[in-house]
Coordinates of C-alpha atoms in Angstrom, one line a residue:
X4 CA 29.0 3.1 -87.4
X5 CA 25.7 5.4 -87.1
X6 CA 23.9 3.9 -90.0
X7 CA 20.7 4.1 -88.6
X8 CA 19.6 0.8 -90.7
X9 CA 22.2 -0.4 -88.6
X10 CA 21.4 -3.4 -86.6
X11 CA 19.5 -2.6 -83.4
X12 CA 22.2 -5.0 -80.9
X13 CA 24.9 -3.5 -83.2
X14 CA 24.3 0.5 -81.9
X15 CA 24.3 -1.2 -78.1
X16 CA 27.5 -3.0 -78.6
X17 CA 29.2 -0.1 -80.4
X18 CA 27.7 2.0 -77.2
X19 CA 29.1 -0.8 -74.3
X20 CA 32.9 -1.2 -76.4
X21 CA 33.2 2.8 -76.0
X22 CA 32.2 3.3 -72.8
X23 CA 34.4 0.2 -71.3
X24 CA 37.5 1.5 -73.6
X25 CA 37.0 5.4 -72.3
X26 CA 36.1 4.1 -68.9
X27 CA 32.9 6.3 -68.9
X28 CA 29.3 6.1 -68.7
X29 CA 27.1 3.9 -71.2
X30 CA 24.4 6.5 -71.6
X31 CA 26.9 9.3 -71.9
X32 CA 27.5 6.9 -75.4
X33 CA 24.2 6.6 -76.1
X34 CA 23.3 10.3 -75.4
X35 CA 26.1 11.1 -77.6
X36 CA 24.8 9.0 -80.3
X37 CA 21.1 10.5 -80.1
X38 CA 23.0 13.6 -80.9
X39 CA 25.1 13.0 -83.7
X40 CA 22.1 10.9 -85.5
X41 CA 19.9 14.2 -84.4
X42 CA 22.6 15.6 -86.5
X43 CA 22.8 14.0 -90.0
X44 CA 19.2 13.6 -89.9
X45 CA 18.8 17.4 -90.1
X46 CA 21.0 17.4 -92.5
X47 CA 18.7 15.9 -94.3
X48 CA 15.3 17.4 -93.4
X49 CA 17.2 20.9 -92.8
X50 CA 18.9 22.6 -90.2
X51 CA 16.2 24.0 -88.8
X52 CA 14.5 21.5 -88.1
X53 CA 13.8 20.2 -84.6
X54 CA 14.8 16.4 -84.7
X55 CA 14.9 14.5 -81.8
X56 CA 16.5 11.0 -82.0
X57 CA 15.8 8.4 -79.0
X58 CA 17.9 5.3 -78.3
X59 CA 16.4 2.4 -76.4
X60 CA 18.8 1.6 -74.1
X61 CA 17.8 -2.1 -73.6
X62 CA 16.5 -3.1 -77.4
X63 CA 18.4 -0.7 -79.4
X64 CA 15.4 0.4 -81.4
X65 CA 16.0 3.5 -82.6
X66 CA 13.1 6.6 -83.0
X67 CA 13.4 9.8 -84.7
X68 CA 10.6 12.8 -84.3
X69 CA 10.2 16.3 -85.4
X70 CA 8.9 18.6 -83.0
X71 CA 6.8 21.1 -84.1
X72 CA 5.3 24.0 -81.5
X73 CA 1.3 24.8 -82.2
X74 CA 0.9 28.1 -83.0
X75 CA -2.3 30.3 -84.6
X76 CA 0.0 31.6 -87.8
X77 CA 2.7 29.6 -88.9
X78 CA 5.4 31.2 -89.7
X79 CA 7.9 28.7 -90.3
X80 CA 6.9 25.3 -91.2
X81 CA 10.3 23.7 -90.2
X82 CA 9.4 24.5 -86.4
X83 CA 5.4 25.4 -86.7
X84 CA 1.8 23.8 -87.0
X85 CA -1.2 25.4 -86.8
X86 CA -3.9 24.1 -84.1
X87 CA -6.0 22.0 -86.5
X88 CA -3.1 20.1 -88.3
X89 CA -2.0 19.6 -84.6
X90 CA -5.1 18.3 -83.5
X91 CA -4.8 15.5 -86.2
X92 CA -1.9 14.2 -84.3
X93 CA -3.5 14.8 -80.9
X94 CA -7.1 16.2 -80.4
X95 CA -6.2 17.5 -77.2
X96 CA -3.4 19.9 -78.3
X97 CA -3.4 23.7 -77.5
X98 CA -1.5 26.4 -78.8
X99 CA 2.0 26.5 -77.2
X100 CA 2.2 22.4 -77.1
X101 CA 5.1 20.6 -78.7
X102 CA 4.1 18.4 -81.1
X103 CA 6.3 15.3 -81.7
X104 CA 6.1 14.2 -85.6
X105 CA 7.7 10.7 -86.3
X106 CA 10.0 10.4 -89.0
X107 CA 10.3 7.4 -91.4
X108 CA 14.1 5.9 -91.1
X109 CA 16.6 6.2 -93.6
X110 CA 20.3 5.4 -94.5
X111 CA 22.8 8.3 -94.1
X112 CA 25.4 9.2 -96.7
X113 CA 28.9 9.5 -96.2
X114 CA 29.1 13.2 -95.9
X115 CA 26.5 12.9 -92.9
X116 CA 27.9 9.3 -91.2
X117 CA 31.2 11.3 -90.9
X118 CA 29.6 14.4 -89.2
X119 CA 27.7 12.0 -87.0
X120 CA 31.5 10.6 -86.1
X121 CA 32.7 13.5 -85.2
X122 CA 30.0 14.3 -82.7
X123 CA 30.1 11.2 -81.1
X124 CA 34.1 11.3 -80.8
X125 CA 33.5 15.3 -79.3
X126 CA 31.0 14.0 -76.6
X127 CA 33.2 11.0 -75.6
X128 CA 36.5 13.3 -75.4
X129 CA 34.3 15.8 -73.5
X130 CA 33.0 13.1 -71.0
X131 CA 36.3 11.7 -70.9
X132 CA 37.4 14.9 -69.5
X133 CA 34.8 14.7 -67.2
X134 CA 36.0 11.8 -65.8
X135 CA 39.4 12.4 -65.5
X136 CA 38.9 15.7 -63.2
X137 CA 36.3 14.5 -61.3
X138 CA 38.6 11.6 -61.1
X139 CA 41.9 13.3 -59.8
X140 CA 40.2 16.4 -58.1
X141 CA 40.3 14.6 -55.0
X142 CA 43.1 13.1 -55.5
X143 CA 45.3 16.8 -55.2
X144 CA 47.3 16.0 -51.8
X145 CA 48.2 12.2 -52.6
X146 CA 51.3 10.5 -54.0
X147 CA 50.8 8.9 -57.3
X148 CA 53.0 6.4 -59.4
X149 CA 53.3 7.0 -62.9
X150 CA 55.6 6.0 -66.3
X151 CA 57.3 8.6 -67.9
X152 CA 55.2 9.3 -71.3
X153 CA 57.8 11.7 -72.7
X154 CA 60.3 14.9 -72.1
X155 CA 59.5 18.2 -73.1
X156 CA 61.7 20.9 -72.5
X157 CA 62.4 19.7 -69.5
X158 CA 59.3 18.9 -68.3
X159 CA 57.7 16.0 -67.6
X160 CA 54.5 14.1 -68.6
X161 CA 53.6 11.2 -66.5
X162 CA 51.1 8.4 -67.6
X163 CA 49.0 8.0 -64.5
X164 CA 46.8 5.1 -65.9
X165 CA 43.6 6.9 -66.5
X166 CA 45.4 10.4 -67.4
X167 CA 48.2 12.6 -68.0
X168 CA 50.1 14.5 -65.1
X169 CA 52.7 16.9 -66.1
X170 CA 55.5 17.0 -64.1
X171 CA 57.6 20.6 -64.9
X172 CA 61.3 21.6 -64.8
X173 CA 61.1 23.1 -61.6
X174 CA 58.9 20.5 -59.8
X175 CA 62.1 18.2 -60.3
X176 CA 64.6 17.1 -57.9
X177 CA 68.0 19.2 -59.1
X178 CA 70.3 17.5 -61.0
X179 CA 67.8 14.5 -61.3
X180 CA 67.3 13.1 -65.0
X181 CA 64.1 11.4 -66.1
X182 CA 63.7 9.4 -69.5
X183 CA 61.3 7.5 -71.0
X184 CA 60.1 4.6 -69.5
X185 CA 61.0 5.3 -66.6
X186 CA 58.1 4.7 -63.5
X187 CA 57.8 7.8 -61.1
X188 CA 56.2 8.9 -57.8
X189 CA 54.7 12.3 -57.2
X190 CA 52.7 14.6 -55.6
X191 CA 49.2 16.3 -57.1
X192 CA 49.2 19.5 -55.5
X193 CA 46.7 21.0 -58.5
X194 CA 43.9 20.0 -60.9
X195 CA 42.5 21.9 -63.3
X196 CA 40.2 22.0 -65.7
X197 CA 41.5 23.3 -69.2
X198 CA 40.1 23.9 -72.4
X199 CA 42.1 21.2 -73.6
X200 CA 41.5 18.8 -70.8
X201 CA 42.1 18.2 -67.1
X202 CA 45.6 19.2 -66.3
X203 CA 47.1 17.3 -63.0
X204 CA 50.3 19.1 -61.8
X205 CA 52.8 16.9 -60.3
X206 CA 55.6 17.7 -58.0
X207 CA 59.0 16.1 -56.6
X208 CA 59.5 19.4 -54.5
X209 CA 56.5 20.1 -52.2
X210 CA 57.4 19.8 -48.8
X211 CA 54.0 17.6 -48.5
X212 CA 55.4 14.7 -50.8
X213 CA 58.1 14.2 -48.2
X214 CA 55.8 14.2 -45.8
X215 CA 53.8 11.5 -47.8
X216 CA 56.3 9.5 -48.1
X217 CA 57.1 9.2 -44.4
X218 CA 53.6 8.4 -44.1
X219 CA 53.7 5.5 -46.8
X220 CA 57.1 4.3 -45.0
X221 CA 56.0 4.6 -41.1
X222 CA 52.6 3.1 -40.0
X223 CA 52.5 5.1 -36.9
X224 CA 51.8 8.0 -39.7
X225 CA 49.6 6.7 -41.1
X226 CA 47.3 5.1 -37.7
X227 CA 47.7 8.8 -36.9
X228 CA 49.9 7.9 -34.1
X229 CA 52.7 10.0 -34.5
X230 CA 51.6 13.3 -36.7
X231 CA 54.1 15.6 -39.1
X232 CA 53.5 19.1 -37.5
X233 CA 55.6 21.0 -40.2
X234 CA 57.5 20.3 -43.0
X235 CA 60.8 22.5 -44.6
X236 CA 62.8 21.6 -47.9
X237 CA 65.9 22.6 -49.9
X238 CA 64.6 20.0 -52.8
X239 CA 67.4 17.8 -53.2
X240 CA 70.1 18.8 -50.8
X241 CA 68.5 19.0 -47.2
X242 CA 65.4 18.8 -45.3
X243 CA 63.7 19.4 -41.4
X244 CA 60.5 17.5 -40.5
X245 CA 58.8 18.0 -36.9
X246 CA 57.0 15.3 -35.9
X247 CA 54.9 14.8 -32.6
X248 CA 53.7 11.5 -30.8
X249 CA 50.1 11.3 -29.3
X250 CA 51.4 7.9 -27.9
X251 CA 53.8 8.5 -24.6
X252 CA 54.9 4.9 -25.4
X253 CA 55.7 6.2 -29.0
X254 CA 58.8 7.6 -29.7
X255 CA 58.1 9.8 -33.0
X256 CA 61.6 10.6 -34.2
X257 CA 62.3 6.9 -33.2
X258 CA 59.2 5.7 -35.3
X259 CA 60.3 7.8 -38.4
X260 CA 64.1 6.8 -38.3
X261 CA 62.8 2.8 -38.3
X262 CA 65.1 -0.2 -38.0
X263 CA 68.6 0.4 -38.5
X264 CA 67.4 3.8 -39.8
X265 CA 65.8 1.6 -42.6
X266 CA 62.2 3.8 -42.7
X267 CA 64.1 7.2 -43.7
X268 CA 66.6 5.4 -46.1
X269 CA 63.9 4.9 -47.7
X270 CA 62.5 8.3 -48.2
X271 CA 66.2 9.6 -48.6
X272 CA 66.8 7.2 -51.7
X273 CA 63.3 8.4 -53.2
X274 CA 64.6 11.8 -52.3
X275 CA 68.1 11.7 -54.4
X276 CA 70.2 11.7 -51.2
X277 CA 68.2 14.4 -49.5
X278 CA 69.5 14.1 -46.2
X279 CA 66.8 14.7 -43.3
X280 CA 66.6 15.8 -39.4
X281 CA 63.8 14.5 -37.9
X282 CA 62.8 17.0 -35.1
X283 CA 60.6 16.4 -32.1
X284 CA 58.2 19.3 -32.0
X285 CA 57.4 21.2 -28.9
X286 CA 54.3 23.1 -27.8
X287 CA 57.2 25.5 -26.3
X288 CA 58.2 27.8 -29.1
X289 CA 61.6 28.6 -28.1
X290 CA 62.1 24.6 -27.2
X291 CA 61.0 23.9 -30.4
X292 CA 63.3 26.7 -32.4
X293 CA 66.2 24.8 -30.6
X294 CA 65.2 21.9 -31.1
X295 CA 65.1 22.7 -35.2
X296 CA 68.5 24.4 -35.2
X297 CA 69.9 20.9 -34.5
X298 CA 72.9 19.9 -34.8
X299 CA 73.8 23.0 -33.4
X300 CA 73.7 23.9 -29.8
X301 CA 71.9 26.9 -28.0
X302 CA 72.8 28.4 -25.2
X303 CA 70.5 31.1 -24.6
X304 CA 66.8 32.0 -26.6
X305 CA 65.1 36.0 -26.5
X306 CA 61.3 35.5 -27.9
X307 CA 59.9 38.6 -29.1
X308 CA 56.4 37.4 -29.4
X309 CA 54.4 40.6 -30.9
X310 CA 57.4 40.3 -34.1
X311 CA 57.4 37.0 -33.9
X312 CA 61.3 36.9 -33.8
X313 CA 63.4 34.9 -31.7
X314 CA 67.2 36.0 -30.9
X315 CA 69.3 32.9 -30.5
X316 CA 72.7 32.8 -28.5
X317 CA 75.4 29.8 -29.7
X318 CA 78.9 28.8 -28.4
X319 CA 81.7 30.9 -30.7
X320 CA 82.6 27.7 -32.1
X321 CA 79.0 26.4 -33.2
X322 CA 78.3 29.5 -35.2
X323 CA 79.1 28.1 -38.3
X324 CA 77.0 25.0 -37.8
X325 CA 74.1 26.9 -36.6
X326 CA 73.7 28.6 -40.1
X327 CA 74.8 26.1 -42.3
X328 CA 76.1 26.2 -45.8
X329 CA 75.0 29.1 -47.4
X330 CA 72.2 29.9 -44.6
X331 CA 70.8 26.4 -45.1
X332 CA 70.1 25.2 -41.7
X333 CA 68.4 28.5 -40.5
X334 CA 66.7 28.9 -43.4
X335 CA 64.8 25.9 -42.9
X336 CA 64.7 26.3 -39.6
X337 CA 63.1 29.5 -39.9
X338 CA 60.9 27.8 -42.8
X339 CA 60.1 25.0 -40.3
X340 CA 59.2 27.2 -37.1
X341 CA 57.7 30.2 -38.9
X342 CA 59.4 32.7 -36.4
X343 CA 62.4 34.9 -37.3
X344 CA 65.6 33.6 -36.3
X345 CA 68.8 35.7 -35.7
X346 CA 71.7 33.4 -34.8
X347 CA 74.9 35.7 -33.0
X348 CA 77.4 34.2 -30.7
X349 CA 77.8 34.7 -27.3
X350 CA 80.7 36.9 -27.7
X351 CA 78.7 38.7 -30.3
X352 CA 76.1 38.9 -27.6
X353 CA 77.8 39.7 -24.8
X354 CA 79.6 43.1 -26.7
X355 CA 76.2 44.1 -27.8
X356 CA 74.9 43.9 -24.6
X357 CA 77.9 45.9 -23.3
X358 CA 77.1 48.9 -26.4
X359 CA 73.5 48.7 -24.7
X360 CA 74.2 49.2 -21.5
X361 CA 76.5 52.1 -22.3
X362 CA 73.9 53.8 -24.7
X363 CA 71.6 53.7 -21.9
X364 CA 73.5 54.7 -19.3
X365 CA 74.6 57.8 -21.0
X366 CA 70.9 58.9 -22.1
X367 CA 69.7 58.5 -18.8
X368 CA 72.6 61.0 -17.7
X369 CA 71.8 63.1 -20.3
X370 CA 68.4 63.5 -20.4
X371 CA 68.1 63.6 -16.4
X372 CA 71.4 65.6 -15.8
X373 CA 73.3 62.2 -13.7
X374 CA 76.6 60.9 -13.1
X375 CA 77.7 58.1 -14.9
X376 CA 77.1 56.2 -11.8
X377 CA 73.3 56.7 -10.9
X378 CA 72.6 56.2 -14.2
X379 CA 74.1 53.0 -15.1
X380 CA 72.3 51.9 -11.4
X381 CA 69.0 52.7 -13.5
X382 CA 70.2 51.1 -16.5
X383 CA 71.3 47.5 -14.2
X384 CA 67.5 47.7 -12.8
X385 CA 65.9 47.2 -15.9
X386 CA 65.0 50.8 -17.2
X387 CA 65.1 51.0 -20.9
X388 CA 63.5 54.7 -21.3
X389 CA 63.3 57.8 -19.5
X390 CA 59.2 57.0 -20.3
X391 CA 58.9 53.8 -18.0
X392 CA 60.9 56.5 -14.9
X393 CA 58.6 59.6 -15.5
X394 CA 55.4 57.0 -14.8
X395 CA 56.6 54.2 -12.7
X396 CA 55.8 54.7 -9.2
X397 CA 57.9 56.7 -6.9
X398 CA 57.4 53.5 -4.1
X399 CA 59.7 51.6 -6.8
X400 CA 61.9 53.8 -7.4
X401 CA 62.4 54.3 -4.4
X402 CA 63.2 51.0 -3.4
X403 CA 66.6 50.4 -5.6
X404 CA 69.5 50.1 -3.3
X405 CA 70.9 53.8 -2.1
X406 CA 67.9 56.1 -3.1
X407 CA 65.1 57.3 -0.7
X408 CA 61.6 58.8 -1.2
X409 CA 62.8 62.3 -2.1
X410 CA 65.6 60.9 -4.5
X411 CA 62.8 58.7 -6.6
X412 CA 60.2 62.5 -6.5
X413 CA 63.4 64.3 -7.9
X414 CA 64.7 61.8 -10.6
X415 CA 60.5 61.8 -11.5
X416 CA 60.5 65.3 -11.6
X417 CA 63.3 65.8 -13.7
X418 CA 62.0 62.8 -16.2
X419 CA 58.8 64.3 -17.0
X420 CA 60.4 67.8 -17.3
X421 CA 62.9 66.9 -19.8
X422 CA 59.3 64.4 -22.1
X423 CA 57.7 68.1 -21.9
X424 CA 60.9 69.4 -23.5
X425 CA 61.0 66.4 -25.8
X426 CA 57.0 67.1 -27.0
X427 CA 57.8 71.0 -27.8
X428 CA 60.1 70.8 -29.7
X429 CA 58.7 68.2 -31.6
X430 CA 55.3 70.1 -31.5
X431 CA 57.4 72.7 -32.9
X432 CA 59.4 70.8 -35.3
X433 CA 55.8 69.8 -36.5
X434 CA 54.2 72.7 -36.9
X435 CA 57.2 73.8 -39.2
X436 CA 56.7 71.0 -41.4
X437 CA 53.3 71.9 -41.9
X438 CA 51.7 68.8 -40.2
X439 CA 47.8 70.1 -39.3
X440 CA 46.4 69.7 -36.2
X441 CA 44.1 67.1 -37.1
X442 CA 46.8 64.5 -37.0
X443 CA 47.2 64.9 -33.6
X444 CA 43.8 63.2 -32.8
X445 CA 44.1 59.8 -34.8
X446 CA 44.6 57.3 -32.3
X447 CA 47.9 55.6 -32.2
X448 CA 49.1 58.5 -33.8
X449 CA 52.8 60.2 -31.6
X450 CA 54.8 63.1 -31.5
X451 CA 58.0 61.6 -32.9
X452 CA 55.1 59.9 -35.6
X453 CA 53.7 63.1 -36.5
X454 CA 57.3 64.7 -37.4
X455 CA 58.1 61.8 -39.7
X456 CA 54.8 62.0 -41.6
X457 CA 55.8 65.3 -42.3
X458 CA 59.1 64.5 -43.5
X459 CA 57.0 62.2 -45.8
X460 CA 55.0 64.8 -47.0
X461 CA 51.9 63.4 -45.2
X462 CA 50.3 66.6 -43.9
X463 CA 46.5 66.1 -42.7
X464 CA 43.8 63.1 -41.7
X465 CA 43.5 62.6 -45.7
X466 CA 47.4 62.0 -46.5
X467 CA 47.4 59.4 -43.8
X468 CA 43.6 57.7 -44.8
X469 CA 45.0 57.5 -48.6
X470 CA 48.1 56.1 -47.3
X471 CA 48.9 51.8 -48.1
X472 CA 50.3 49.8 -45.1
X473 CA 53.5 49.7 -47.4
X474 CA 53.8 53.5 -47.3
X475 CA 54.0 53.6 -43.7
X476 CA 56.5 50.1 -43.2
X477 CA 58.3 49.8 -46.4
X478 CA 58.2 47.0 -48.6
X479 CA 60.8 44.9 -50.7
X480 CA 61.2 44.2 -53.9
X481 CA 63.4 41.7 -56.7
X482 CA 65.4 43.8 -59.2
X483 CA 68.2 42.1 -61.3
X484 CA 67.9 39.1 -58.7
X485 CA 68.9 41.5 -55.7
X486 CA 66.5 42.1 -52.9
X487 CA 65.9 46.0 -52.7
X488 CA 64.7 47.4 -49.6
X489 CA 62.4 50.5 -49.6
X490 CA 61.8 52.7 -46.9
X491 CA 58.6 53.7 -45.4
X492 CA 57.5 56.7 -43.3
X493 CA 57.5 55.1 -40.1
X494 CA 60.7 53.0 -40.9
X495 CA 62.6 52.7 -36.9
X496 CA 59.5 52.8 -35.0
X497 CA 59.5 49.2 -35.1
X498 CA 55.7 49.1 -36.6
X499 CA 54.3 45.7 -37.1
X500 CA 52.5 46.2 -40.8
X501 CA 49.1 44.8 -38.5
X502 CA 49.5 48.0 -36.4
X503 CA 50.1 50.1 -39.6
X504 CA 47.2 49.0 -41.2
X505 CA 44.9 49.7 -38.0
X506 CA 46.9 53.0 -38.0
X507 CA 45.4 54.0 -41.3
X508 CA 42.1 52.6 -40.8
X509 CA 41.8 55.0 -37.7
X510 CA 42.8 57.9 -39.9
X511 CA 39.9 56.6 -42.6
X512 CA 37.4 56.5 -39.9
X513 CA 38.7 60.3 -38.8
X514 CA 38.4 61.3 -42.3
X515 CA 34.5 59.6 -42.7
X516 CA 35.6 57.5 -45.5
X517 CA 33.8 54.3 -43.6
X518 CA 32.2 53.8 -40.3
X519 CA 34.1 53.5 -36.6
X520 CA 32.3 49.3 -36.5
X521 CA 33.3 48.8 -40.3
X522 CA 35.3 45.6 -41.0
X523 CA 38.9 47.0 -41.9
X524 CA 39.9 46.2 -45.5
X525 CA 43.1 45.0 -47.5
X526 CA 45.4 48.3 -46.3
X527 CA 47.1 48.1 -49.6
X528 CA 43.9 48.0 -52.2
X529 CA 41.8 50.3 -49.9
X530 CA 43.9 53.5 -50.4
X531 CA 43.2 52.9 -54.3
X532 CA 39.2 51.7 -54.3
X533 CA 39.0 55.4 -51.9
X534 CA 41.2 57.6 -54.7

């Protein structure tokens, strides 16, 4: 095949049947051919000899040269020539020059022909390779169609045409069975490059193949139209999609349904049954979160923006609905908003707002010495804390029905007496748990904050600067396929792990472990780079 006393047209047409059967370049071929006759021609001459073999790519005439570098001493006469043998080849050589010695051509033997073979099948594969990821790397994101090659262990590899995807166990659909033979759609959400090749990961379960599919099915998708805002899946069983219309005219849940509801029958049976709410989505977060708890009904939304949880009220009756099987429909609802959602009925509601009520009525009698009366009158105007009393103005207080001027300066009075109580005795508390002074001056840092760091055995600046976000909010963890909850020192305070993390980063800036402009780092990996 390499024979160099091969026929010039035949090394071409051996060149042009590879590259059209590999589907790569011709001069990738021919370069791979230089190389493996490069190859068995040292093999001949020795190995270390510098042989260089050139390919004309239009006339197949085939050169082979030995270069030589021009030195004063030679040393090795494999790779050397002195200045005046060099000269004889070109007079204007100088030392440091490559020479290029031509060599006469000759017929390989077996031994070498099959080396030769095996570096022009290594180059191909390697090109090959080449192709295929540069191929399918910008491909990750579509849907592709494919025949089932074979079944191993469950997982699937799919012929794609001009390479292999691999389609594994838990990239199926449940319960779906695959065999040989059989043509497939998927998604490429990975490609990578492998010592043994490309690999293209496939999927059946990413929420993005369903929302390919819609846009294969509905050509308002696909004009751009209507657009897929957010995508949740239980693979096989259940599904939300949001979709949005830039179109008034449009109607995108309409678009998606299709005729007779003949556009999402079609994703469905692609799907295995997987039976799908199309939701319009909604700028308005809380319109949207009902909107995505369809079928059920709401009556009654409370957004708590800074946790991003939402607190959602339902008929007694729709309960059950609202959650689903197993948690299904708030799961995905949850999945497809991105906000917490806790689901409680209006009975549910109503007694905890009752217990509230209560608890607050009876700490403002408590803490400001009232009767049950005046205090649930606070609690009914909106006062959650004897905090927001002690620094609201006395003009509003003084304004709820049935007190005056020097009833508002009284109840004031009395609510920042009973805080200074509150701050000694947790002063106290804190100095007997052997919390330094130091602590005090971190910003962000509390009283209540500085009693439970000392329960946690965080004593000084440098406890709380060597202290992970975790440490301070708790984290969870999978044991034995139960969710375990750990505890952190500021477990109650209702901490948001962003405000932890600044917390600490304060208390490193106190310490001088980084600067007061210094971009914050990674609260978790920090603590350990600083031990």
């Amino acid at each position: 095949m390499v024979a160099v006393s091969a026929n010039r047209l035949e090394l071409l047409q051996i060149a042009d049947a590879v590259a059209r059967e590999k589907s790569i370049d011709r001069s990738i071929v021919i370069a791979a051919m230089e190389d493996a006759i490069a190859k068995a021609a040292r093999s001949r001459y020795g190995q270390e000899t510098d042989i260089h073999a050139d390919i004309n790519a239009k006339t197949g005439e085939l050169r082979l040269a030995r270069h030589l570098l021009v030195v004063d001493e030679v040393e090795n006469t494999a790779t050397e020539i002195t200045l005046d043998g060099a000269r004889r080849h070109n007079p204007a050589a100088q030392v440091g020059d490559t020479i290029a010695d031509t060599l006469p051509p000759f017929d390989f033997g077996r031994i070498a022909a099959q080396s030769a073979k095996q570096v022009i099948v290594q180059k191909v594969r390697e090109a090959e390779r080449d192709r295929q990821y540069d191929e399918f790397k910008d491909r990750i994101g579509d849907v592709v169609n494919g025949l089932v090659k074979r079944v191993e262990y469950g997982n699937v590899v799919v012929d794609l045409g001009r390479g292999e995807g691999i389609l594994r166990r838990d990239e199926l659909l449940p319960r779906e069975t695959v065999k040989t033979g059989d043509r497939i759609r998927a998604y490429v959400y990975d490609v990578r490059r492998e010592p043994r090749g490309p690999q293209i990961f496939l999927s059946r379960t990413h929420p993005q193949f369903m929302a390919k599919l819609f846009a294969q099915e509905v050509p308002e998708i696909y004009d751009g139209i209507v657009e897929i805002k957010a995508v949740a899946r239980d693979p096989g069983s259940r599904a939300k999609i949001a979709v949005i219309s830039r179109d008034q005219s449009v109607d995108p849940v309409g678009a998606c349904v299709g005729m007779r509801g003949s556009r999402v029958q079609a994703v469905v049976n692609e799907l295995q049954g997987e039976k799908i709410d199309i939701i319009p989505w909604n700028p308005d977060i809380a319109t949207f979160i009902v909107n995505a708890l369809a079928p059920a009904e709401v009556v009654k939304v409370v957004l708590d923006e800074d946790r991003e949880r939402i607190e959602v009220v339902v008929p007694d009756a729709q309960l059950s609905l609202a959650i689903g099987r197993r948690g299904q429909n708030v799961r995905l609802a949850t999945q497809l908003t991105g906000w917490d959602i806790d689901i409680m009925t209006e009975q549910e509601e109503s007694e905890r707002r009752q217990k509230e009520f209560a608890e607050r009525t009876k700490m403002f009698s408590e803490a400001l010495d009232l009767d049950e009366m005046m205090g649930q009158l606070l609690t009914s105007e909106g006062f959650t804390s004897v905090e927001e009393i002690a620094y609201v103005s006395i003009a509003e207080l003084a304004s709820i029905e049935g007190f005056d001027e020097d009833t508002a300066t009284e109840l004031q009075d009395r609510a920042l007496k009973h805080l200074a109580e509150v701050e000694a005795a947790l002063d106290a508390r804190r100095t007997e748990l052997g919390v330094e002074d130091d602590l005090k001056s971190v910003p962000g840092v509390t009283s209540k904050m500085l009693v439970a760091f000392g329960e946690n055995d965080i004593k000084n600046v440098e406890d709380l600067a060597g202290c992970a976000t975790d440490d301070l909010v708790g984290w969870t963890e999978r044991k034995d396929g139960e969710t375990i909850r750990h505890a952190g020192a500021l477990d109650g305070f209702e901490l948001s792990r962003e405000d932890a993390e600044a917390l600490v980063m304060q208390a490193r800036v106190a310490a001088g472990w980084i600067e007061a402009d210094e971009p914050a780092a990674d609260g978790d990996d920090a603590a350990a780079a600083e031990a």
